[in-house]
Amino acid sequence: MLRLQVSPFAACRVAAIGLVLISSMTNLSAADSLKLAWEKNVLKITGEQLPGGTIEVWWLEAFCRRGSTRRAWGETTIPHTTEILSADPNGQRLRLRSKVQPSVEVLQELRVVKEAITFDFELKNSSDEPVDLEWFEPCIHVDRFTGRNQTNYVERCFIFTERGLTTLDQLPRNEEALYRGGQVYVPKGINHDDVNPRPISPVTPANGLIGCFSADNQFLLATAWDQTQHLFQGVIVCIHSDPHVGGLQPHETKKLRGRIYLMANDPAKLLKQYRRYFPRGR
């Protein structure tokens, strides 16, 4: 049974969660004031009660081929462009479309819901040929949220292991890789040859969640998808839960769901919400 090994940052409890889940110490949920905006491949999540005021996400940073672990990054990434299809005037909903060479269309719907922001993706290959699209990267910048920099933000970041919630500074690290810096956590069932070319941790995550605690310890942010290629603590004060696609056959369509939880500092509630929304998540 998975236990919660709660760090000192997790001692402060507040309330609530969702895709991007946010709540406050009052009856007013910070999610009620969340707004979404996207421009030039950057998604901005803003809110009056959001620690740091704004969360920026590189949306989307990269679409990637198999065989990525020991190969130059420029040979792994697939050229793509993203455009906005529609935006709710109140900042509650976005519809985007990415075109991934040579023949993949990725439709995306981002919605603010109660205590959450949800991400629904549809990937369609319109070609008569298969497409080697193994995974992709939304890159979540957490410098403002954690109040930390590249040298020390791992102390506020966490994943779930067989010991429960564990901050990354408490886990063994590997420093050898094609590109140094950061740490990749690969779940069961994923080929270690097909992940981010940064150092791969010897630790296997217990689920698809990666997150961090806010500078004031009142909130936590976490992210997950229903299919996970790997979790990644990056080199620009960022965290990733990168979705697994697994390639697309001719004329094949696949659907994925994801969330960014931004909620009260309550790891037990986070885990409960994750299991409810991703009952078969990997």
Short mmCIF file of C-alpha atoms in Angstrom, two decimals:
data_model
loop_
_atom_site.label_atom_id
_atom_site.label_comp_id
_atom_site.label_asym_id
_atom_site.label_seq_id
_atom_site.Cartn_x
_atom_site.Cartn_y
_atom_site.Cartn_z
CA MET A 1 0.00 0.00 0.00
CA LEU A 2 1.30 3.45 -0.90
CA ARG A 3 2.03 5.59 2.15
CA LEU A 4 2.32 9.36 2.37
CA GLN A 5 5.78 10.35 3.55
CA VAL A 6 5.03 14.02 4.07
CA SER A 7 7.88 16.53 4.01
CA PRO A 8 7.94 19.60 6.28
CA PHE A 9 6.55 21.62 3.38
CA ALA A 10 3.44 19.43 3.39
CA ALA A 11 2.55 20.16 7.01
CA CYS A 12 0.37 23.17 6.23
CA ARG A 13 -3.07 22.10 5.09
CA VAL A 14 -5.58 24.25 3.24
CA ALA A 15 -8.16 22.81 0.80
CA ALA A 16 -9.13 21.37 -2.63
CA ILE A 17 -7.82 20.17 -6.02
CA GLY A 18 -8.56 19.39 -9.68
CA LEU A 19 -6.60 19.63 -12.96
CA VAL A 20 -5.10 22.82 -11.92
CA LEU A 21 -6.56 22.77 -8.44
CA ILE A 22 -6.41 25.83 -6.31
CA SER A 23 -8.04 26.74 -3.03
CA SER A 24 -7.50 29.18 -0.20
CA MET A 25 -7.79 29.29 3.56
CA THR A 26 -11.16 31.00 3.19
CA ASN A 27 -14.33 29.82 1.51
CA LEU A 28 -13.25 31.57 -1.69
CA SER A 29 -11.47 29.19 -4.06
CA ALA A 30 -8.56 30.66 -5.98
CA ALA A 31 -9.75 28.59 -8.93
CA ASP A 32 -12.77 30.90 -9.17
CA SER A 33 -10.51 33.70 -10.36
CA LEU A 34 -8.17 31.70 -12.59
CA LYS A 35 -7.70 32.89 -16.14
CA LEU A 36 -6.00 31.29 -19.13
CA ALA A 37 -4.17 32.99 -21.98
CA TRP A 38 -1.91 31.63 -24.71
CA GLU A 39 0.45 33.48 -27.03
CA LYS A 40 3.66 32.52 -28.87
CA ASN A 41 3.79 29.01 -27.39
CA VAL A 42 3.40 30.20 -23.79
CA LEU A 43 0.34 29.34 -21.69
CA LYS A 44 -0.22 31.76 -18.81
CA ILE A 45 -2.33 30.82 -15.81
CA THR A 46 -3.10 33.82 -13.64
CA GLY A 47 -5.08 34.32 -10.46
CA GLU A 48 -5.33 36.81 -7.61
CA GLN A 49 -4.67 34.13 -4.99
CA LEU A 50 -2.17 32.14 -7.04
CA PRO A 51 1.27 32.11 -5.35
CA GLY A 52 3.57 34.20 -7.53
CA GLY A 53 0.58 35.57 -9.46
CA THR A 54 1.34 33.77 -12.74
CA ILE A 55 2.37 30.30 -13.85
CA GLU A 56 3.93 30.07 -17.30
CA VAL A 57 3.96 26.85 -19.29
CA TRP A 58 5.84 26.31 -22.55
CA TRP A 59 2.86 24.96 -24.49
CA LEU A 60 4.10 22.98 -26.17
CA GLU A 61 7.87 22.73 -25.85
CA ALA A 62 8.52 19.70 -28.07
CA PHE A 63 7.13 16.61 -29.80
CA CYS A 64 9.62 13.74 -29.70
CA ARG A 65 10.61 10.54 -31.52
CA ARG A 66 11.67 7.22 -30.03
CA GLY A 67 15.33 6.55 -29.32
CA SER A 68 15.74 9.92 -27.61
CA THR A 69 17.83 9.02 -24.56
CA ARG A 70 21.25 8.92 -26.22
CA ARG A 71 20.61 11.04 -29.29
CA ALA A 72 21.15 14.74 -29.94
CA TRP A 73 18.05 16.73 -29.01
CA GLY A 74 17.74 18.30 -32.45
CA GLU A 75 17.43 14.83 -33.99
CA THR A 76 14.69 13.84 -31.54
CA THR A 77 12.31 16.77 -31.79
CA ILE A 78 9.73 16.92 -34.58
CA PRO A 79 8.96 20.32 -36.13
CA HIS A 80 5.56 21.67 -35.08
CA THR A 81 3.51 24.83 -34.96
CA THR A 82 0.63 25.76 -32.65
CA GLU A 83 -2.21 28.20 -33.21
CA ILE A 84 -5.18 29.38 -31.20
CA LEU A 85 -8.61 28.40 -32.51
CA SER A 86 -10.77 30.15 -29.94
CA ALA A 87 -10.55 31.81 -26.54
CA ASP A 88 -13.30 32.51 -24.05
CA PRO A 89 -13.39 36.28 -23.34
CA ASN A 90 -13.41 35.54 -19.60
CA GLY A 91 -10.26 33.40 -19.83
CA GLN A 92 -12.08 30.19 -18.87
CA ARG A 93 -11.49 28.14 -22.02
CA LEU A 94 -8.96 27.83 -24.82
CA ARG A 95 -8.95 25.73 -27.97
CA LEU A 96 -5.60 25.22 -29.69
CA ARG A 97 -4.31 23.23 -32.63
CA SER A 98 -0.79 21.96 -33.17
CA LYS A 99 0.43 20.64 -36.51
CA VAL A 100 3.25 18.12 -36.15
CA GLN A 101 5.19 17.16 -39.26
CA PRO A 102 4.53 15.44 -41.46
CA SER A 103 0.84 14.63 -40.93
CA VAL A 104 -0.37 14.90 -37.31
CA GLU A 105 -3.02 17.32 -36.05
CA VAL A 106 -3.27 17.79 -32.28
CA LEU A 107 -6.51 19.41 -31.07
CA GLN A 108 -6.40 20.72 -27.50
CA GLU A 109 -9.10 22.02 -25.19
CA LEU A 110 -8.08 23.71 -21.94
CA ARG A 111 -10.84 24.57 -19.48
CA VAL A 112 -11.10 26.14 -16.06
CA VAL A 113 -13.49 24.02 -14.00
CA LYS A 114 -14.24 23.91 -10.30
CA GLU A 115 -10.91 23.85 -8.52
CA ALA A 116 -9.11 22.74 -11.67
CA ILE A 117 -7.94 23.24 -15.24
CA THR A 118 -8.41 20.27 -17.53
CA PHE A 119 -6.52 19.37 -20.71
CA ASP A 120 -8.19 17.20 -23.38
CA PHE A 121 -6.12 16.20 -26.41
CA GLU A 122 -6.96 14.48 -29.68
CA LEU A 123 -4.04 13.43 -31.89
CA LYS A 124 -4.83 12.33 -35.45
CA ASN A 125 -2.51 11.02 -38.15
CA SER A 126 -4.01 11.85 -41.56
CA SER A 127 -1.29 10.00 -43.48
CA ASP A 128 -1.12 6.54 -45.06
CA GLU A 129 2.19 6.10 -43.21
CA PRO A 130 2.87 5.59 -39.48
CA VAL A 131 4.33 8.51 -37.52
CA ASP A 132 7.03 8.09 -34.88
CA LEU A 133 5.63 10.41 -32.23
CA GLU A 134 6.45 8.83 -28.89
CA TRP A 135 5.87 11.67 -26.38
CA PHE A 136 5.58 15.44 -25.99
CA GLU A 137 6.50 18.11 -23.46
CA PRO A 138 4.51 20.77 -21.62
CA CYS A 139 7.15 22.60 -19.52
CA ILE A 140 5.79 24.15 -16.30
CA HIS A 141 7.88 26.97 -14.82
CA VAL A 142 7.69 27.01 -11.02
CA ASP A 143 10.19 29.69 -9.99
CA ARG A 144 7.52 32.22 -8.95
CA PHE A 145 5.39 29.58 -7.27
CA THR A 146 8.20 28.07 -5.18
CA GLY A 147 10.16 31.29 -4.65
CA ARG A 148 13.30 29.34 -5.46
CA ASN A 149 15.95 29.21 -8.18
CA GLN A 150 17.80 26.48 -10.06
CA THR A 151 20.20 25.81 -7.18
CA ASN A 152 17.61 24.97 -4.54
CA TYR A 153 14.11 24.40 -5.94
CA VAL A 154 14.46 20.59 -5.81
CA GLU A 155 13.95 20.88 -2.05
CA ARG A 156 10.34 21.90 -2.76
CA CYS A 157 9.67 19.42 -5.56
CA PHE A 158 8.25 15.93 -5.01
CA ILE A 159 7.15 12.70 -6.62
CA PHE A 160 5.45 9.63 -5.16
CA THR A 161 7.63 6.55 -4.64
CA GLU A 162 7.09 3.28 -2.82
CA ARG A 163 7.76 5.31 0.36
CA GLY A 164 5.02 7.80 -0.46
CA LEU A 165 5.41 11.51 -1.18
CA THR A 166 9.14 12.27 -1.18
CA THR A 167 10.93 15.53 -1.98
CA LEU A 168 13.53 15.22 -4.72
CA ASP A 169 16.44 16.28 -2.52
CA GLN A 170 15.78 13.12 -0.45
CA LEU A 171 16.16 10.78 -3.44
CA PRO A 172 19.38 9.37 -4.93
CA ARG A 173 20.47 11.14 -8.11
CA ASN A 174 22.34 10.18 -11.25
CA GLU A 175 24.53 12.76 -13.00
CA GLU A 176 25.67 10.81 -16.08
CA ALA A 177 23.85 11.38 -19.35
CA LEU A 178 24.20 12.81 -22.83
CA TYR A 179 23.17 16.17 -21.34
CA ARG A 180 23.98 16.92 -17.70
CA GLY A 181 21.60 18.54 -15.24
CA GLY A 182 18.06 17.73 -14.16
CA GLN A 183 16.65 14.31 -13.35
CA VAL A 184 14.34 11.93 -15.24
CA TYR A 185 12.03 9.52 -13.40
CA VAL A 186 10.84 6.68 -15.64
CA PRO A 187 7.69 4.70 -14.74
CA LYS A 188 7.30 0.97 -15.20
CA GLY A 189 6.56 -0.12 -18.75
CA ILE A 190 8.48 2.69 -20.48
CA ASN A 191 11.64 1.90 -22.46
CA HIS A 192 14.60 3.75 -20.96
CA ASP A 193 15.91 4.32 -24.48
CA ASP A 194 12.94 6.59 -25.29
CA VAL A 195 13.04 9.34 -22.66
CA ASN A 196 14.51 12.79 -22.07
CA PRO A 197 18.32 12.67 -22.62
CA ARG A 198 19.05 14.01 -19.13
CA PRO A 199 20.26 11.85 -16.20
CA ILE A 200 17.86 8.99 -15.38
CA SER A 201 17.16 8.48 -11.70
CA PRO A 202 17.50 4.99 -10.19
CA VAL A 203 14.11 5.62 -8.54
CA THR A 204 10.93 4.36 -10.23
CA PRO A 205 7.93 6.64 -9.57
CA ALA A 206 4.81 5.04 -8.11
CA ASN A 207 2.44 7.12 -10.23
CA GLY A 208 2.35 9.92 -12.81
CA LEU A 209 2.38 12.86 -10.38
CA ILE A 210 5.18 15.38 -9.97
CA GLY A 211 4.72 18.57 -8.00
CA CYS A 212 6.10 21.28 -5.73
CA PHE A 213 5.20 23.37 -2.68
CA SER A 214 4.60 27.12 -2.75
CA ALA A 215 6.99 29.61 -1.16
CA ASP A 216 4.60 30.17 1.76
CA ASN A 217 3.88 26.43 2.20
CA GLN A 218 0.13 27.06 1.87
CA PHE A 219 -0.32 25.45 -1.56
CA LEU A 220 0.99 22.71 -3.75
CA LEU A 221 1.16 22.40 -7.51
CA ALA A 222 1.20 19.03 -9.26
CA THR A 223 0.68 17.74 -12.77
CA ALA A 224 -0.24 14.40 -14.36
CA TRP A 225 -1.59 12.71 -17.50
CA ASP A 226 -3.46 9.48 -18.06
CA GLN A 227 -0.42 8.12 -19.96
CA THR A 228 3.05 9.09 -18.74
CA GLN A 229 6.35 8.81 -20.61
CA HIS A 230 8.40 10.14 -17.72
CA LEU A 231 8.57 12.72 -14.95
CA PHE A 232 11.29 15.35 -15.23
CA GLN A 233 12.87 17.91 -12.92
CA GLY A 234 14.40 20.30 -15.40
CA VAL A 235 17.21 22.78 -15.79
CA ILE A 236 15.23 26.05 -15.85
CA VAL A 237 13.25 25.74 -12.57
CA CYS A 238 10.59 23.62 -14.24
CA ILE A 239 8.77 20.33 -13.77
CA HIS A 240 7.30 17.95 -16.36
CA SER A 241 4.90 15.06 -16.46
CA ASP A 242 5.41 14.30 -20.14
CA PRO A 243 2.57 12.43 -21.87
CA HIS A 244 3.12 9.11 -23.64
CA VAL A 245 1.72 8.81 -27.18
CA GLY A 246 3.37 5.60 -28.39
CA GLY A 247 3.31 6.45 -32.10
CA LEU A 248 0.40 6.79 -34.51
CA GLN A 249 -0.54 4.26 -37.15
CA PRO A 250 -1.95 5.38 -40.54
CA HIS A 251 -5.18 7.36 -39.94
CA GLU A 252 -5.08 6.54 -36.24
CA THR A 253 -6.58 8.87 -33.61
CA LYS A 254 -5.59 8.85 -29.95
CA LYS A 255 -6.96 10.83 -27.02
CA LEU A 256 -5.16 11.97 -23.86
CA ARG A 257 -6.19 13.79 -20.69
CA GLY A 258 -4.02 15.83 -18.35
CA ARG A 259 -4.13 18.14 -15.36
CA ILE A 260 -2.12 20.65 -13.41
CA TYR A 261 -3.20 20.55 -9.79
CA LEU A 262 -2.67 23.74 -7.83
CA MET A 263 -4.24 23.26 -4.49
CA ALA A 264 -4.05 23.58 -0.76
CA ASN A 265 -1.08 21.85 0.83
CA ASP A 266 -2.88 18.55 1.38
CA PRO A 267 -0.98 15.64 -0.23
CA ALA A 268 -3.57 13.07 0.87
CA LYS A 269 -6.31 14.97 -0.95
CA LEU A 270 -4.06 15.37 -4.00
CA LEU A 271 -3.55 11.62 -4.18
CA LYS A 272 -7.26 10.97 -3.75
CA GLN A 273 -8.14 13.38 -6.55
CA TYR A 274 -5.47 11.91 -8.82
CA ARG A 275 -6.80 8.38 -8.34
CA ARG A 276 -10.34 9.54 -8.98
CA TYR A 277 -9.54 11.37 -12.22
CA PHE A 278 -6.93 8.88 -13.47
CA PRO A 279 -8.21 5.50 -12.23
CA ARG A 280 -6.06 3.65 -14.76
CA GLY A 281 -3.34 6.28 -15.04
CA ARG A 282 0.24 5.21 -15.54
#
